[in-house]
PDB file of C-alpha atoms in Angstrom:
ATOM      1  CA  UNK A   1     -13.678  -0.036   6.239  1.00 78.00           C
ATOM      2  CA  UNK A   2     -14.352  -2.085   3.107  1.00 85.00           C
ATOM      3  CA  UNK A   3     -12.365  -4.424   0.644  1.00 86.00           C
ATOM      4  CA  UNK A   4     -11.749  -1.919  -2.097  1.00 90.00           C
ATOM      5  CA  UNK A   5     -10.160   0.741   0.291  1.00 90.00           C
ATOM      6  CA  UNK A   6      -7.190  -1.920   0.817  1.00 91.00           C
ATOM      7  CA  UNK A   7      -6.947  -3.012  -2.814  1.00 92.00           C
ATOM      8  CA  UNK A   8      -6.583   0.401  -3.618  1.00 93.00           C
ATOM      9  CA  UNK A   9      -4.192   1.346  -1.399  1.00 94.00           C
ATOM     10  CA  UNK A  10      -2.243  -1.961  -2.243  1.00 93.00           C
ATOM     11  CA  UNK A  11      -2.303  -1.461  -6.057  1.00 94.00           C
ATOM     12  CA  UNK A  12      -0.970   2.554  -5.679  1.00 94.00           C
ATOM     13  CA  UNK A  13       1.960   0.676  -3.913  1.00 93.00           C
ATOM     14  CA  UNK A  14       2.961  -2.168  -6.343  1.00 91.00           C
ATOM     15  CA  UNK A  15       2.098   0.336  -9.387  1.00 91.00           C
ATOM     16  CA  UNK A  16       4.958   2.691  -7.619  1.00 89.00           C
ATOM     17  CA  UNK A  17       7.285  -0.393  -6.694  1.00 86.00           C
ATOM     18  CA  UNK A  18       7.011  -1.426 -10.628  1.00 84.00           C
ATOM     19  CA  UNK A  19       7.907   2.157 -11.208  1.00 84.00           C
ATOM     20  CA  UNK A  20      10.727   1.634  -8.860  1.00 81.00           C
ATOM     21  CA  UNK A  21      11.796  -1.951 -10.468  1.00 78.00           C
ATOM     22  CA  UNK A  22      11.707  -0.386 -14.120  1.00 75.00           C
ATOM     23  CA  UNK A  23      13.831   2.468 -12.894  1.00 76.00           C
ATOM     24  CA  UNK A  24      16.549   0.415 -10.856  1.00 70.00           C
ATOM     25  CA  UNK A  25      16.446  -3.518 -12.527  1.00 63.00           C
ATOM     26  CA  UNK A  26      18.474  -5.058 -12.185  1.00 60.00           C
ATOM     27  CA  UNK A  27      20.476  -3.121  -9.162  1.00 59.00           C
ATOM     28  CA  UNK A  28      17.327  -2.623  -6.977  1.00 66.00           C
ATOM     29  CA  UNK A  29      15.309  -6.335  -8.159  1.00 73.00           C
ATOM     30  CA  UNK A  30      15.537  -7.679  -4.343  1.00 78.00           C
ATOM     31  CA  UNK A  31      14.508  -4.432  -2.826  1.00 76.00           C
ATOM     32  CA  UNK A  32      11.391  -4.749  -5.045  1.00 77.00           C
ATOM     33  CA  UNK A  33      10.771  -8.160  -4.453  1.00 83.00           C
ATOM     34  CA  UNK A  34      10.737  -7.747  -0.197  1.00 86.00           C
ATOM     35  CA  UNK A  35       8.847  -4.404  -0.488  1.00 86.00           C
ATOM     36  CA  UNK A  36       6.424  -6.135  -3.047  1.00 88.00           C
ATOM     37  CA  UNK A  37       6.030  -9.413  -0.972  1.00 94.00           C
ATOM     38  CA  UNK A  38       5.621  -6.948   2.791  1.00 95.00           C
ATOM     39  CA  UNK A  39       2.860  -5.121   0.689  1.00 95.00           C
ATOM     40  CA  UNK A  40       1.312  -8.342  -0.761  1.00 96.00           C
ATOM     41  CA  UNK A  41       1.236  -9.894   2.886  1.00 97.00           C
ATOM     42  CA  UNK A  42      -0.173  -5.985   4.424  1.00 97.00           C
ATOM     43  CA  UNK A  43      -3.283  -6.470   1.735  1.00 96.00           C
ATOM     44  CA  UNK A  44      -3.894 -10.444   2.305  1.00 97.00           C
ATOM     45  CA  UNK A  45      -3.660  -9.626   5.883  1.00 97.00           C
ATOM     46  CA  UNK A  46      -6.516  -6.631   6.044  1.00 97.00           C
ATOM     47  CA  UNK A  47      -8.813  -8.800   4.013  1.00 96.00           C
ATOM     48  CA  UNK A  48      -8.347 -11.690   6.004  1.00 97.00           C
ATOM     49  CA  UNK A  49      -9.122  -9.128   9.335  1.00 97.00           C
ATOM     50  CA  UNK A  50     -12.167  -7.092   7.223  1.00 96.00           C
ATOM     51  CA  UNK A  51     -13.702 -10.512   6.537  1.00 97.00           C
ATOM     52  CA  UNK A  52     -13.509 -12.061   9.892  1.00 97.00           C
ATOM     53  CA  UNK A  53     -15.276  -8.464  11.002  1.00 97.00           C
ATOM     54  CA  UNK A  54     -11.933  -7.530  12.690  1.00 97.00           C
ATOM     55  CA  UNK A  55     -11.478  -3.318  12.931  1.00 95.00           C
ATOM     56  CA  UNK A  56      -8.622  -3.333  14.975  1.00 96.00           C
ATOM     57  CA  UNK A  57      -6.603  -5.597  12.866  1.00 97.00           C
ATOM     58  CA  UNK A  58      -7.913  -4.700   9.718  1.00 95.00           C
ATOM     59  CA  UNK A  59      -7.025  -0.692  11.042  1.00 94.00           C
ATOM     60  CA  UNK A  60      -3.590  -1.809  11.776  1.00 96.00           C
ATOM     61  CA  UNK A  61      -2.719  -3.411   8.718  1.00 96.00           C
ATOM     62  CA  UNK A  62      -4.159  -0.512   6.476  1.00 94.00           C
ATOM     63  CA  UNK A  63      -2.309   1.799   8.631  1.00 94.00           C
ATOM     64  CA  UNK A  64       0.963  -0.097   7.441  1.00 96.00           C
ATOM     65  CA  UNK A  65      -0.075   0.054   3.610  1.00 94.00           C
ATOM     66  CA  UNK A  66      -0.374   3.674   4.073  1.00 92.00           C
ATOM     67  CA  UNK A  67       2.703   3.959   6.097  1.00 93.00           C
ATOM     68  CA  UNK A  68       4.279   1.620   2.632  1.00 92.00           C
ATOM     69  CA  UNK A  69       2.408   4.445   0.208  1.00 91.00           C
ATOM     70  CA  UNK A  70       3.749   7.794   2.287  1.00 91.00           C
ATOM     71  CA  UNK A  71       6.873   7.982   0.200  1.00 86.00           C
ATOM     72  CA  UNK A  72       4.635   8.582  -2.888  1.00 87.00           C
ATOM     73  CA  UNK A  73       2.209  10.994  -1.189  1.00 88.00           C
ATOM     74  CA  UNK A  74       3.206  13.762  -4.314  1.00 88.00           C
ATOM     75  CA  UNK A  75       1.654  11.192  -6.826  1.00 86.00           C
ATOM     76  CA  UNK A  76      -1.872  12.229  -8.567  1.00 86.00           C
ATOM     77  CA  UNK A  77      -2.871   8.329  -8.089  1.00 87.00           C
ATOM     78  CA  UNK A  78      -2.186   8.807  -4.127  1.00 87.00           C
ATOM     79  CA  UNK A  79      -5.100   7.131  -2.348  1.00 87.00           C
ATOM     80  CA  UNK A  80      -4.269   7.610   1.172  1.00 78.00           C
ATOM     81  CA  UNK A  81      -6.868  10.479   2.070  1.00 71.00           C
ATOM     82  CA  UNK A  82      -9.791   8.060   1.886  1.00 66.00           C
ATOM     83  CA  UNK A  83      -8.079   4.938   3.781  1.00 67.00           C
ATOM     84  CA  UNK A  84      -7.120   7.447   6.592  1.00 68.00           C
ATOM     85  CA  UNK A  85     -10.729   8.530   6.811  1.00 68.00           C
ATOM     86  CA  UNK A  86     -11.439   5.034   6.920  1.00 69.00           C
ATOM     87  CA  UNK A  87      -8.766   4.531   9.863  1.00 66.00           C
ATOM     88  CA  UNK A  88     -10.144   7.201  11.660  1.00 67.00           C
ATOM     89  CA  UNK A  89      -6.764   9.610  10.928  1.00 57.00           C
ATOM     90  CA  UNK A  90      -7.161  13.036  10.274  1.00 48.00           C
ATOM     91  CA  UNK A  91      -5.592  13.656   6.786  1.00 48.00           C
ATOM     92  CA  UNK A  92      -2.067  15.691   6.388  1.00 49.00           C
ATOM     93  CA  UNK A  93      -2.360  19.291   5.314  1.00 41.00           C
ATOM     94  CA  UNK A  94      -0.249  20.079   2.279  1.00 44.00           C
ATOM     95  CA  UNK A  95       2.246  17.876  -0.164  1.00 40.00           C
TER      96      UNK A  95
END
């Protein structure tokens, strides 16, 4: 587990919930704003864990980035297949 594995995961998501924003502003603006601020928190929290050497914690919040970043699994940018080698998960098979 390293650094970069989170910010990627954590920029895929807010680059898909600005796709999301710019498709439903200004009907879906609060739904953006919790899902961005729950992904914001996810990525603060794993580098807080990584830094204080912390593998269980730091696991646990990747695992709920990538949980936030399933619904865009069909994207070319989808990171997700290196973080869940980093978490230990065997990848999915398939789209």
């Amino acid at each position: 587990m390293d650094l970069q594995t989170g910010v990627r995961i954590y920029q895929f998501v807010r680059d898909r919930q600005d796709d999301l924003r710019n498709e439903q502003h200004p009907g879906g603006h609060d739904a953006y704003v919790q899902s961005w601020r729950e992904a914001h928190g996810l990525s603060q929290d794993y580098a807080t864990a990584v830094q204080a050497g912390d593998a269980s914690e730091a696991g646990r919040f990747l695992s709920a980035l990538v949980a936030m970043a399933e619904q865009w699994k069909s994207h070319p940018d989808y990171p997700v297949l290196a973080a869940r080698a980093a978490v230990g998960t065997a990848p999915e098979t398939g789209a």
